[in-house]
CSV table of C-alpha atoms in Angstrom, one decimal:
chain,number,residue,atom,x,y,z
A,12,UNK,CA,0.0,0.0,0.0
A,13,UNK,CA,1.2,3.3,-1.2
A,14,UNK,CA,1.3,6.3,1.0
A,15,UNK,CA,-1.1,7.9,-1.3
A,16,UNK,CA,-3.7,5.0,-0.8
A,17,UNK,CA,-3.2,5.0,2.8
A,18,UNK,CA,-4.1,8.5,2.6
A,19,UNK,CA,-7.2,8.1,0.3
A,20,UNK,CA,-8.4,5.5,3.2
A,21,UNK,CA,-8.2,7.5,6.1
A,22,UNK,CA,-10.3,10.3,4.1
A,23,UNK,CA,-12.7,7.6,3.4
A,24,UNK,CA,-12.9,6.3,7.2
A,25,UNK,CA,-13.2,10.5,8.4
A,26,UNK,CA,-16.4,10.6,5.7
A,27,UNK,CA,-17.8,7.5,7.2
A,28,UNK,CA,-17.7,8.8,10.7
A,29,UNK,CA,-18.8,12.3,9.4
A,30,UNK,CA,-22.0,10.4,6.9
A,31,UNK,CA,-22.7,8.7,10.1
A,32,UNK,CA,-22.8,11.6,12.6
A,33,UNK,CA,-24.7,13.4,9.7
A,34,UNK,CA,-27.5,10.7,10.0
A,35,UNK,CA,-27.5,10.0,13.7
A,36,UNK,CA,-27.9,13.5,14.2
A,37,UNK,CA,-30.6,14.0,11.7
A,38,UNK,CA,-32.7,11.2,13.7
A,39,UNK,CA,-32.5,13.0,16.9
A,40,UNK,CA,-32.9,16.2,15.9
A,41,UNK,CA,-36.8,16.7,14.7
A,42,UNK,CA,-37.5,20.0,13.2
A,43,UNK,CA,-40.8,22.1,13.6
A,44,UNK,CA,-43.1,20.2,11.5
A,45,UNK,CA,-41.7,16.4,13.5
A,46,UNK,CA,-42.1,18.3,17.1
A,47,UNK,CA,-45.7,19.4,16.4
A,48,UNK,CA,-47.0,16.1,14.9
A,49,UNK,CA,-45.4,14.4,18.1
A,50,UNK,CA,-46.9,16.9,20.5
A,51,UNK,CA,-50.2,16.7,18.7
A,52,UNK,CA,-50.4,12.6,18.7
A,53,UNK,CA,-49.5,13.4,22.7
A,54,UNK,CA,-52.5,14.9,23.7
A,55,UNK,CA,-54.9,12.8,21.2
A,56,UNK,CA,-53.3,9.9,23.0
A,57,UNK,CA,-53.7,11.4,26.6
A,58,UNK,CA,-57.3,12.4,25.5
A,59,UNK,CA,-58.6,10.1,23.1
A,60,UNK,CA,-62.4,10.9,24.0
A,61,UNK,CA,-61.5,14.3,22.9
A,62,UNK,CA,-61.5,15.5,19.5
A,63,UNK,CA,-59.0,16.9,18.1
A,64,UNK,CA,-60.7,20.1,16.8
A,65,UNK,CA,-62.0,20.7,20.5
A,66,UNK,CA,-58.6,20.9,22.1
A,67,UNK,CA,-59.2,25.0,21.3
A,68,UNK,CA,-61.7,25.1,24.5
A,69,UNK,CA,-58.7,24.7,27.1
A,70,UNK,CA,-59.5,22.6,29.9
A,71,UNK,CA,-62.7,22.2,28.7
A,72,UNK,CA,-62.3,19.9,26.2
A,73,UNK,CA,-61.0,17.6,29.2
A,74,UNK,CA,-62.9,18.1,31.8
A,75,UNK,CA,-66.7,17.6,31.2
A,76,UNK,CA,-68.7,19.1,34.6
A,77,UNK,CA,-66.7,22.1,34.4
A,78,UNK,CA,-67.6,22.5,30.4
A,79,UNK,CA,-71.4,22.5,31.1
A,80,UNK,CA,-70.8,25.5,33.7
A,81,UNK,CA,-68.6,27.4,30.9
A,82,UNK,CA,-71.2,26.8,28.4
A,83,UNK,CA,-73.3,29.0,30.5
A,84,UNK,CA,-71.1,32.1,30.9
A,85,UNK,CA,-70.2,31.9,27.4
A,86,UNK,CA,-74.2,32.5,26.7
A,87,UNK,CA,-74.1,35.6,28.4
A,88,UNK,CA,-69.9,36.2,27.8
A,89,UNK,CA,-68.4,37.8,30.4
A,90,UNK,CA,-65.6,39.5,27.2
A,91,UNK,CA,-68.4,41.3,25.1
A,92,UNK,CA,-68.2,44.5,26.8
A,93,UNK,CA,-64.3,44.5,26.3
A,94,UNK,CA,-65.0,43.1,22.1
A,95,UNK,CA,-67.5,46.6,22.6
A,96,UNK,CA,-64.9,48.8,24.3
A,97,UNK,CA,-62.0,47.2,21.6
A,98,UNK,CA,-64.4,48.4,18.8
A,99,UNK,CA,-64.7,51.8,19.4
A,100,UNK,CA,-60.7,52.0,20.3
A,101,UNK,CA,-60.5,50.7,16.8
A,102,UNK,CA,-62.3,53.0,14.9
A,103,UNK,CA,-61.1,55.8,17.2
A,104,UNK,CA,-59.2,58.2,14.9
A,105,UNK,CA,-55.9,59.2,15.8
A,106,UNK,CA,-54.5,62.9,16.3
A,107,UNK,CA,-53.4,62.5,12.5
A,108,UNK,CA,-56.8,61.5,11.6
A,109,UNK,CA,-56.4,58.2,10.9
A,110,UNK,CA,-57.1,54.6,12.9
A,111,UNK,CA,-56.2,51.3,13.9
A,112,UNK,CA,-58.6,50.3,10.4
A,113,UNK,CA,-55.3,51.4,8.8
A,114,UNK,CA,-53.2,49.2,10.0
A,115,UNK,CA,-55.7,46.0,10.1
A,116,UNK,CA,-58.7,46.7,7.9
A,117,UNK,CA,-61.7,47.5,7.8
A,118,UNK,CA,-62.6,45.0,10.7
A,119,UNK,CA,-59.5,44.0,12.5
A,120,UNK,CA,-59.5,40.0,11.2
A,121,UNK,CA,-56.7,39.2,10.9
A,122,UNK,CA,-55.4,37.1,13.8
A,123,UNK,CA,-54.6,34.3,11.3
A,124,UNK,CA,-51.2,36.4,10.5
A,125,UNK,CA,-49.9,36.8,14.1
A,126,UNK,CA,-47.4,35.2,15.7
A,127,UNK,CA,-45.3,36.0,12.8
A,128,UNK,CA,-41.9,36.1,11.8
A,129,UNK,CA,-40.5,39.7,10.8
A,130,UNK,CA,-37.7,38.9,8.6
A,131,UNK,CA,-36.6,42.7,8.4
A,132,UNK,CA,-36.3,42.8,12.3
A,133,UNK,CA,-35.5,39.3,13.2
A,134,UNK,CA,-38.2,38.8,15.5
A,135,UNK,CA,-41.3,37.5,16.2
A,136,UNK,CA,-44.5,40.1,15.5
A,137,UNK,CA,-47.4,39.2,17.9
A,138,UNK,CA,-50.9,41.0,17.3
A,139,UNK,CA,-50.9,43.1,20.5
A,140,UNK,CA,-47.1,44.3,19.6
A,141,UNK,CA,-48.3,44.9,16.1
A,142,UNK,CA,-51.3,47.1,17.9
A,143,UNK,CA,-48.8,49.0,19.6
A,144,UNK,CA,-46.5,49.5,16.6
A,145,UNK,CA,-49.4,50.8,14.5
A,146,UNK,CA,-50.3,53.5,18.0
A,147,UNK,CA,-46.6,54.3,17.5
A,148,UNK,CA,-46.5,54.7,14.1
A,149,UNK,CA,-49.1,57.3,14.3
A,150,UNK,CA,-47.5,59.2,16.5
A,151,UNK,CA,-49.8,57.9,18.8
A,152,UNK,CA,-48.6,56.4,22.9
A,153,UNK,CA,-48.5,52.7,23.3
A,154,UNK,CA,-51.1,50.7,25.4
A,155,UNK,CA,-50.2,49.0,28.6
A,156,UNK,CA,-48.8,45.2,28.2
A,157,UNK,CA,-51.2,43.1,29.5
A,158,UNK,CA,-54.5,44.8,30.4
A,159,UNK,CA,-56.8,47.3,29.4
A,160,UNK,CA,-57.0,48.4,26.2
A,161,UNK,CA,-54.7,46.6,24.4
A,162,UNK,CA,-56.8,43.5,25.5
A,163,UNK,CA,-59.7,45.2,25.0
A,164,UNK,CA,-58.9,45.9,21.4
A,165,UNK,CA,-57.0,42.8,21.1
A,166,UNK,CA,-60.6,40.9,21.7
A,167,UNK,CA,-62.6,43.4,19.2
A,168,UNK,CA,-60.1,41.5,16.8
A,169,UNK,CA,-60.0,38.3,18.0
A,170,UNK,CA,-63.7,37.7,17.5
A,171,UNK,CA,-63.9,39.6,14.2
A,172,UNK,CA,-61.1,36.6,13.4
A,173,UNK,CA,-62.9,34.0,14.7
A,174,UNK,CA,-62.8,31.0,12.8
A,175,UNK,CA,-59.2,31.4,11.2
A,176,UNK,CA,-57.3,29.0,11.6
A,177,UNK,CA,-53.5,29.0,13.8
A,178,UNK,CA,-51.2,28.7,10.5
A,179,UNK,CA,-47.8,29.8,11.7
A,180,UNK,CA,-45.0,29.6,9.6
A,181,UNK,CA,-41.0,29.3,10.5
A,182,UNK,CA,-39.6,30.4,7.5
A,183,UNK,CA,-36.5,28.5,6.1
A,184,UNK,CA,-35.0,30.6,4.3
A,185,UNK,CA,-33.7,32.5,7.8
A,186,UNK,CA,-32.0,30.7,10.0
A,187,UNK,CA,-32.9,33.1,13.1
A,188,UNK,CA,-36.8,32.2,12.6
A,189,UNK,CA,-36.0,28.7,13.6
A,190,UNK,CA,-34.4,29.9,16.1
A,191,UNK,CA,-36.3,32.0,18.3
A,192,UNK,CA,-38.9,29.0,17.8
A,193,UNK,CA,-36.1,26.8,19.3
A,194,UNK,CA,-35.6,29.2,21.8
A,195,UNK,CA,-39.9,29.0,22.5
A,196,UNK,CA,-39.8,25.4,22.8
A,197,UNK,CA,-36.8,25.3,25.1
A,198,UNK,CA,-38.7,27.8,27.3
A,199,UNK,CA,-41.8,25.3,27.4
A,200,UNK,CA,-39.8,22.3,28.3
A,201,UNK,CA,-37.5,23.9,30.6
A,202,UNK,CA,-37.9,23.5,34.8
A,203,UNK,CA,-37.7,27.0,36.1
A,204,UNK,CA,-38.6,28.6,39.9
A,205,UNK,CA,-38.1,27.7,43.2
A,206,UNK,CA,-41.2,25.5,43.0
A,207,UNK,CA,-39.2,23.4,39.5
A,208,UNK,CA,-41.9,23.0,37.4
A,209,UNK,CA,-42.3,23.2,33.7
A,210,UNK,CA,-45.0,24.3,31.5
A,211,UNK,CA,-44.7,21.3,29.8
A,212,UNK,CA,-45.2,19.5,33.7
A,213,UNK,CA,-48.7,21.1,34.3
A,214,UNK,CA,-49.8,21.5,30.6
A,215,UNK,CA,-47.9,18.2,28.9
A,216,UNK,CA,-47.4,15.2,31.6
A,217,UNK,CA,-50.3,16.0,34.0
A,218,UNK,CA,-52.6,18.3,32.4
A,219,UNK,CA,-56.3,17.0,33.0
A,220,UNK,CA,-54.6,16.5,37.0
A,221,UNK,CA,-55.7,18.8,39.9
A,222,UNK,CA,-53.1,20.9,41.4
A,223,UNK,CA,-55.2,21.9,44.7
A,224,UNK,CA,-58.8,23.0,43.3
A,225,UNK,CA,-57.6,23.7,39.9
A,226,UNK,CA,-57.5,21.2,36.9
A,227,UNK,CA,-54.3,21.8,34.6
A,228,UNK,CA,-55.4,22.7,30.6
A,229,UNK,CA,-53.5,20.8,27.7
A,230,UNK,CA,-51.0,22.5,26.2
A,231,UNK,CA,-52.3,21.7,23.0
A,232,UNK,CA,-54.6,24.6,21.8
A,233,UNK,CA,-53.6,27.2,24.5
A,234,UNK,CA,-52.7,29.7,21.8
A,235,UNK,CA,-56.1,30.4,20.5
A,236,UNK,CA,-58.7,31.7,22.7
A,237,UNK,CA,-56.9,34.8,24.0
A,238,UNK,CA,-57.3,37.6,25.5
A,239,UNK,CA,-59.6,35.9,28.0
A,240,UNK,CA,-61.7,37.1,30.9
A,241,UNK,CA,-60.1,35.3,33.9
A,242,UNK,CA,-63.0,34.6,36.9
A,243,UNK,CA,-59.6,35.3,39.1
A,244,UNK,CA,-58.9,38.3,37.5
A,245,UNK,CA,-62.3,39.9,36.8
A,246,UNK,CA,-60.9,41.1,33.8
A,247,UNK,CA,-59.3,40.7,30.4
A,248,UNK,CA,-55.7,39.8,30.2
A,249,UNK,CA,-53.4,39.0,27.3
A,250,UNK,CA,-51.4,35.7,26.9
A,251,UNK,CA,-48.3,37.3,28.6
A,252,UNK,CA,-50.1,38.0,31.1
A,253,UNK,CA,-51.1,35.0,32.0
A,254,UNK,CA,-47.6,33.8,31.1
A,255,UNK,CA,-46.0,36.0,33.7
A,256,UNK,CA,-48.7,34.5,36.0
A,257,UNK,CA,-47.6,31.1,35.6
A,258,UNK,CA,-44.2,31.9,36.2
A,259,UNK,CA,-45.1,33.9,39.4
A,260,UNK,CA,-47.0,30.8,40.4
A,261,UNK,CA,-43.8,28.4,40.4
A,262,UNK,CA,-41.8,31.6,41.8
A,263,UNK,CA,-39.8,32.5,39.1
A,264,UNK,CA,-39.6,36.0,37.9
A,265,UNK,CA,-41.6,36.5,35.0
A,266,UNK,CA,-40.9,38.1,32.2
A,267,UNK,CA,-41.4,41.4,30.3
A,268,UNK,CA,-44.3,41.4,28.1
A,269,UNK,CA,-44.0,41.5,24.5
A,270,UNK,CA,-40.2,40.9,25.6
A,271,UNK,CA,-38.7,38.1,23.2
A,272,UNK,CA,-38.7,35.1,26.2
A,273,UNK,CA,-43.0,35.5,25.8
A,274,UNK,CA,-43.4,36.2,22.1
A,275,UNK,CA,-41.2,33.1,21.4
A,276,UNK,CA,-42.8,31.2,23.8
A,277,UNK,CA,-45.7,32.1,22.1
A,278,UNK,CA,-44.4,31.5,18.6
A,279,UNK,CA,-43.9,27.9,19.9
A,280,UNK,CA,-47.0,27.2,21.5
A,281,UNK,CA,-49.1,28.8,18.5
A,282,UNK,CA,-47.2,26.9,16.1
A,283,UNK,CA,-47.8,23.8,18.3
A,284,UNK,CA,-51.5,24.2,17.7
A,285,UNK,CA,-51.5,24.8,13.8
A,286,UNK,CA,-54.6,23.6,12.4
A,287,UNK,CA,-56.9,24.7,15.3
A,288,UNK,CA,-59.2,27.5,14.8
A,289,UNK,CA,-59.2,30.9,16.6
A,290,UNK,CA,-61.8,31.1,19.1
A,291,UNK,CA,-60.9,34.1,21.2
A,292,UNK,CA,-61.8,36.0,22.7
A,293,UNK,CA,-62.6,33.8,25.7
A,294,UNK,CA,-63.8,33.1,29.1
A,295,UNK,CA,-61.4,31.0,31.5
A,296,UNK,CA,-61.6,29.9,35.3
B,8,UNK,CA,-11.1,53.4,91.4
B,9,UNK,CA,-12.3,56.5,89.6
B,10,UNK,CA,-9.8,55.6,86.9
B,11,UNK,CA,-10.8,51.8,86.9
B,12,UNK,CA,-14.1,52.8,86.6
B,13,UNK,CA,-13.2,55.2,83.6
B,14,UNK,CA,-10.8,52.4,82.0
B,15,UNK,CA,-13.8,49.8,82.1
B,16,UNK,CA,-16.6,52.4,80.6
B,17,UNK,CA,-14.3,53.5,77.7
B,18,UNK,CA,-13.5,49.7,76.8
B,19,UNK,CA,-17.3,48.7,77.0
B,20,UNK,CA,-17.9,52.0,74.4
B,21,UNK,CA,-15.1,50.8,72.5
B,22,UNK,CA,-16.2,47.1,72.4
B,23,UNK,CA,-19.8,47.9,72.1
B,24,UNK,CA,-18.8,50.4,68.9
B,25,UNK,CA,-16.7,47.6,67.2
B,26,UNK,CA,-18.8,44.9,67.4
B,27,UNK,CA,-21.7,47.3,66.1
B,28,UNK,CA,-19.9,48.6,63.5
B,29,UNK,CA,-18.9,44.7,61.8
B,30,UNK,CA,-22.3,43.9,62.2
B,31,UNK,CA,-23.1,46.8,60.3
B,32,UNK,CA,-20.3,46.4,57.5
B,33,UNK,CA,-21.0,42.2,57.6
B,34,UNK,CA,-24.8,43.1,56.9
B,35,UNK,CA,-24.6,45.6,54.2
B,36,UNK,CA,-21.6,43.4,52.7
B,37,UNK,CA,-24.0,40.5,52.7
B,38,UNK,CA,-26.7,42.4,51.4
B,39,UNK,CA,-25.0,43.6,48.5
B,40,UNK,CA,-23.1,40.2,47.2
B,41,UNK,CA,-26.8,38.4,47.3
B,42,UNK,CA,-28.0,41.3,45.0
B,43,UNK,CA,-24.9,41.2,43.0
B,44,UNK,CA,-25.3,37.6,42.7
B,45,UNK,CA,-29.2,38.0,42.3
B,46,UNK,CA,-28.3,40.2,38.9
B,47,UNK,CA,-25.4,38.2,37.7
B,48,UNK,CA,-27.6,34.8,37.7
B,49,UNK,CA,-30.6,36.3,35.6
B,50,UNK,CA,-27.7,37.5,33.4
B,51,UNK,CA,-25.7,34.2,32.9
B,52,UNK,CA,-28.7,31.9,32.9
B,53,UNK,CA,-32.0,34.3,32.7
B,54,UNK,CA,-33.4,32.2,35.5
B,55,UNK,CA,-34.5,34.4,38.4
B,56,UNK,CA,-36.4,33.2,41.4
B,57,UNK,CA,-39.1,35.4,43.3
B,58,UNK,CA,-38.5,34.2,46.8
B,59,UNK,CA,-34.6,35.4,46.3
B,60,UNK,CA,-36.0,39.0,45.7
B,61,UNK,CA,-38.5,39.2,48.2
B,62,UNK,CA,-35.8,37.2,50.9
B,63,UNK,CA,-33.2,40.5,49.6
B,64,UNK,CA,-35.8,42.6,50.2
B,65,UNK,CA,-36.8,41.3,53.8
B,66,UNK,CA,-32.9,41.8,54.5
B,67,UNK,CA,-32.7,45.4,53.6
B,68,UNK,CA,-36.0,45.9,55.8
B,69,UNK,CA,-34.3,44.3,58.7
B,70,UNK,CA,-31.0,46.6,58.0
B,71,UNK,CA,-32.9,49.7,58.2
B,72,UNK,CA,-34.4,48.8,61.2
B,73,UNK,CA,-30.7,48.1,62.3
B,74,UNK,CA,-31.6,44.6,63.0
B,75,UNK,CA,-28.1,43.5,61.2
B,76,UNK,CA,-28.0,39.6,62.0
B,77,UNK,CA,-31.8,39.4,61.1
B,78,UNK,CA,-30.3,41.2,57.8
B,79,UNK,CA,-27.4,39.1,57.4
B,80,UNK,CA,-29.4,36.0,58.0
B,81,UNK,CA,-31.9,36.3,55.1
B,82,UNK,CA,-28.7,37.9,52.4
B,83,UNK,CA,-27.4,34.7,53.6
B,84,UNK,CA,-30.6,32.5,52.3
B,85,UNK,CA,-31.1,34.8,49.3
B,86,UNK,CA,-27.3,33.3,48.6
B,87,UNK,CA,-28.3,29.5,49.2
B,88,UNK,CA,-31.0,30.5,46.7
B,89,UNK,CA,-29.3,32.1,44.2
B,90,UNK,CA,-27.2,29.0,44.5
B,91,UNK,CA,-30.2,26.7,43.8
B,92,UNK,CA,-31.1,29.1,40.8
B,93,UNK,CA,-27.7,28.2,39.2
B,94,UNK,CA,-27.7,24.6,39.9
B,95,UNK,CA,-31.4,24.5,38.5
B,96,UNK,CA,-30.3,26.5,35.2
B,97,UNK,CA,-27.3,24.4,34.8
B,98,UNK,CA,-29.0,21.2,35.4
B,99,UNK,CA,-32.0,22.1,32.9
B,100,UNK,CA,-29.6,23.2,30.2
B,101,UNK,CA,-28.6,19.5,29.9
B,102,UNK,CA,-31.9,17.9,30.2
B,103,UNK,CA,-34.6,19.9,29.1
B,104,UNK,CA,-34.7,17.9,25.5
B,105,UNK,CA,-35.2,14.9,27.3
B,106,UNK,CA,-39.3,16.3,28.0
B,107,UNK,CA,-39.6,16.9,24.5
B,108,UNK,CA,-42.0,14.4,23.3
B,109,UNK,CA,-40.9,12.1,20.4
C-alpha cells in the first residue's frame, strides 16, 4: 500500500464517521413540523375521548362538569363588553386623523397572521405588539402590556377573526426564525422557579390532574382563545399576562411582556397548535 | 477606682462600637453580594427566582431597622437561593430535551 492509498483511506474512514454523525444527528434532531406532529399525537393519545378540533376550548375539552358550567357564561360572555370597548378604540381616529382600520382593515380579522416572523427585524411580530406598533406609528402612545386596552382591542379582533385557523410559519429561508422558535420550545420544556416545574409538567405530563382546586389545561390549543376574561382576574388579560402569572405561580420571575422570552414562547406554542381555529376572545376559570 | 471605673466604661464604648460597627459592614456586605449575585444569575442563565427577591428585600428591611444579623441571615438565604437558581439552570440546560415528546 502506497502512501497515497493510505491517505485516500483515512479520508474515506473520516467521511464515514462524518455520513454517520450526519445521520444520527438527523434522527435525533426533529424539526418544527416532527415536534408538532409528536406533541399533537401526545394529547390525542392522553385524551382520546377528545377530539382533536376541541382541544381550542382549554380545559374544557378535558374536563366535562366544568364544560357544562362554561357553556353557560359563554351565553351571556363575560368578554363582550371589552370586544365593545375594543371596537370603538378601533375606529377611534388618531390625532393625525387616521385609525387602527389602517393598519388592520376595515374590521381587525386578521389574527390568522400573528405570531409571525418579521424577517426585516428578526423577530417575532405578535398581534398586541403589532397594535402598539401601529399607536406608534401614528405618533400615537403605546397601550399597557397586559390589560386594558390593548386586550380590550385585542378581543374586538380576536372575534372579528374567529374562525381562522392557527397557520404559523417558520420560515427557512432565515435561519434566526427557527431559532427564536427553538428558543420558544426550550422555554416550554425547561424546569424553572423555586417550585421546579415546567410548562410542559402542568400543561404536557399531567394536564387533565388537579393541582389543589384547579385542573391543569392541555398544552395543545392554548394559543387560541386569547385575550380571556379570567374569573380570578375579573378582567381581560393577554397571553403574557397569563404567562408571567404562571411563572409567578412556580416563583420564578416573570418576564417582560412583549419581551422576546414570551413572544417566542408564544411563537412555539401557537405553532404547536397549527390547524386549530381561533376562538378568542374567551372566558377562562 | 475612679480611673478603673473610667478604663472599664471606655473599653465597653469601645467594644460595644466595634462589634456594632462589623455587624453593620457584615450586613450591608451581605446584602449587597446576594443582590450582585441575584443580577449576575438572571444575566448568565436568565433564570430568576421570586423568593430570592423578596428574601433580599426582607434583608434590607431588617438593615434599616438596624436589626443586622436578622439582615445578614436572610442575604445569607437569598445566597443559598441564588445557589439553587444556578444549579437549577445548569442542570436544565442539559436535560430539558429529554421532556420533549418524540
Amino acid at each position: 500500500m502506497t502512501i497515497g492509498d493510505k491517505a485516500m483511506k483515512t479520508i474515506i474512514q473520516y467521511l464515514a464517521f462524518g455520513l454517520l454523525g450526519l445521520s444520527l444527528s438527523a434522527a435525533t434532531i426533529a424539526g418544527p413540523e416532527e415536534d408538532r406532529k409528536a406533541f399533537q399525537n401526545f394529547y390525542e393519545n392522553r385524551f382520546p375521548d377528545t377530539p382533536v378540533n376541541d382541544f381550542q376550548n382549554g380545559v374544557y375539552s378535558i374536563l366535562p362538569s366544568a364544560r357544562e358550567q362554561w357553556q353557560s357564561i359563554e351565553e351571556f360572555p363575560p368578554y363582550e363588553l371589552s370586544v365593545e370597548a375594543g371596537e370603538k378604540l378601533f375606529h377611534s381616529k388618531f390625532v393625525n386623523g387616521k385609525s387602527l382600520a389602517d393598519c388592520f382593515g376595515s374590521n381587525g380579522a386578521v389574527r390568522e397572521k400573528y405570531p409571525h416572523w418579521d424577517k426585516a427585524r428578526g423577530m417575532v411580530v405578535t398581534m398586541e405588539r403589532a397594535i402598539n406598533e401601529c399607536r406608534v406609528a401614528n405618533a400615537e402612545r403605546p397601550y399597557r402590556l397586559k390589560k386594558g386596552k390593548i386586550a380590550d382591542v385585542s378581543a374586538y379582533m380576536s372575534f372579528n377573526s374567529r374562525g381562522q385557523k392557527v397557520n404559523v410559519v417558520i420560515p427557512s429561508d432565515d435561519a434566526r426564525a427557527l431559532a427564536a422558535y427553538e428558543d420558544g420550545k426550550e422555554h416550554f420544556y425547561t424546569k424553572r422557579g423555586q417550585l421546579n416545574f415546567a410548562c410542559a409538567d402542568c400543561h404536557m405530563y399531567t394536564a387533565g390532574a388537579l393541582y389543589r382546586a384547579d385542573t391543569t389545561s392541555p398544552g395543545f390549543g392554548h394559543a387560541t382563545s386569547w385575550p380571556v376574561f379570567r374569573s380570578k382576574w375579573q378582567e381581560m388579560g393577554t397571553l403574557h399576562r397569563r404567562f408571567g402569572g404562571c411563572h409567578k405561580n412556580i416563583r420564578a420571575t416573570p418576564y417582560k411582556a412583549q419581551g422576546s422570552e414570551y413572544s417566542n414562547l408564544e411563537y412555539f406554542v401557537s405553532y404547536m397548535s397549527n390547524g386549530l381555529e381561533f376562538n378568542g376572545p374567551a372566558a377562562r376559570k | 477606682m475612679k480611673n478603673g471605673l473610667r478604663i472599664i466604661a471606655v473599653s465597653v464604648a469601645l467594644c460595644s462600637s466595634v462589634a456594632f460597627g462589623a455587624s453593620n459592614i457584615s450586613a450591608k456586605k451581605a446584602i449587597d453580594g446576594a443582590n450582585a449575585a441575584y443580577k449576575q444569575v438572571a444575566k448568565e442563565t436568565s433564570y430568576q427566582w421570586t423568593v430570592t427577591a423578596s428574601a433580599i428585600k426582607a434583608a434590607k428591611k431588617a438593615f434599616d431597622k438596624g436589626n443586622f444579623s436578622e439582615a445578614e441571615g436572610l442575604a445569607a438565604k437569598a445566597m443559598k437561593l441564588v445557589a439553587a437558581t444556578k444549579l437549577q439552570a445548569k442542570i436544565e440546560s442539559e436535560t430539558w430535551q429529554m421532556r420533549v415528546p418524540k
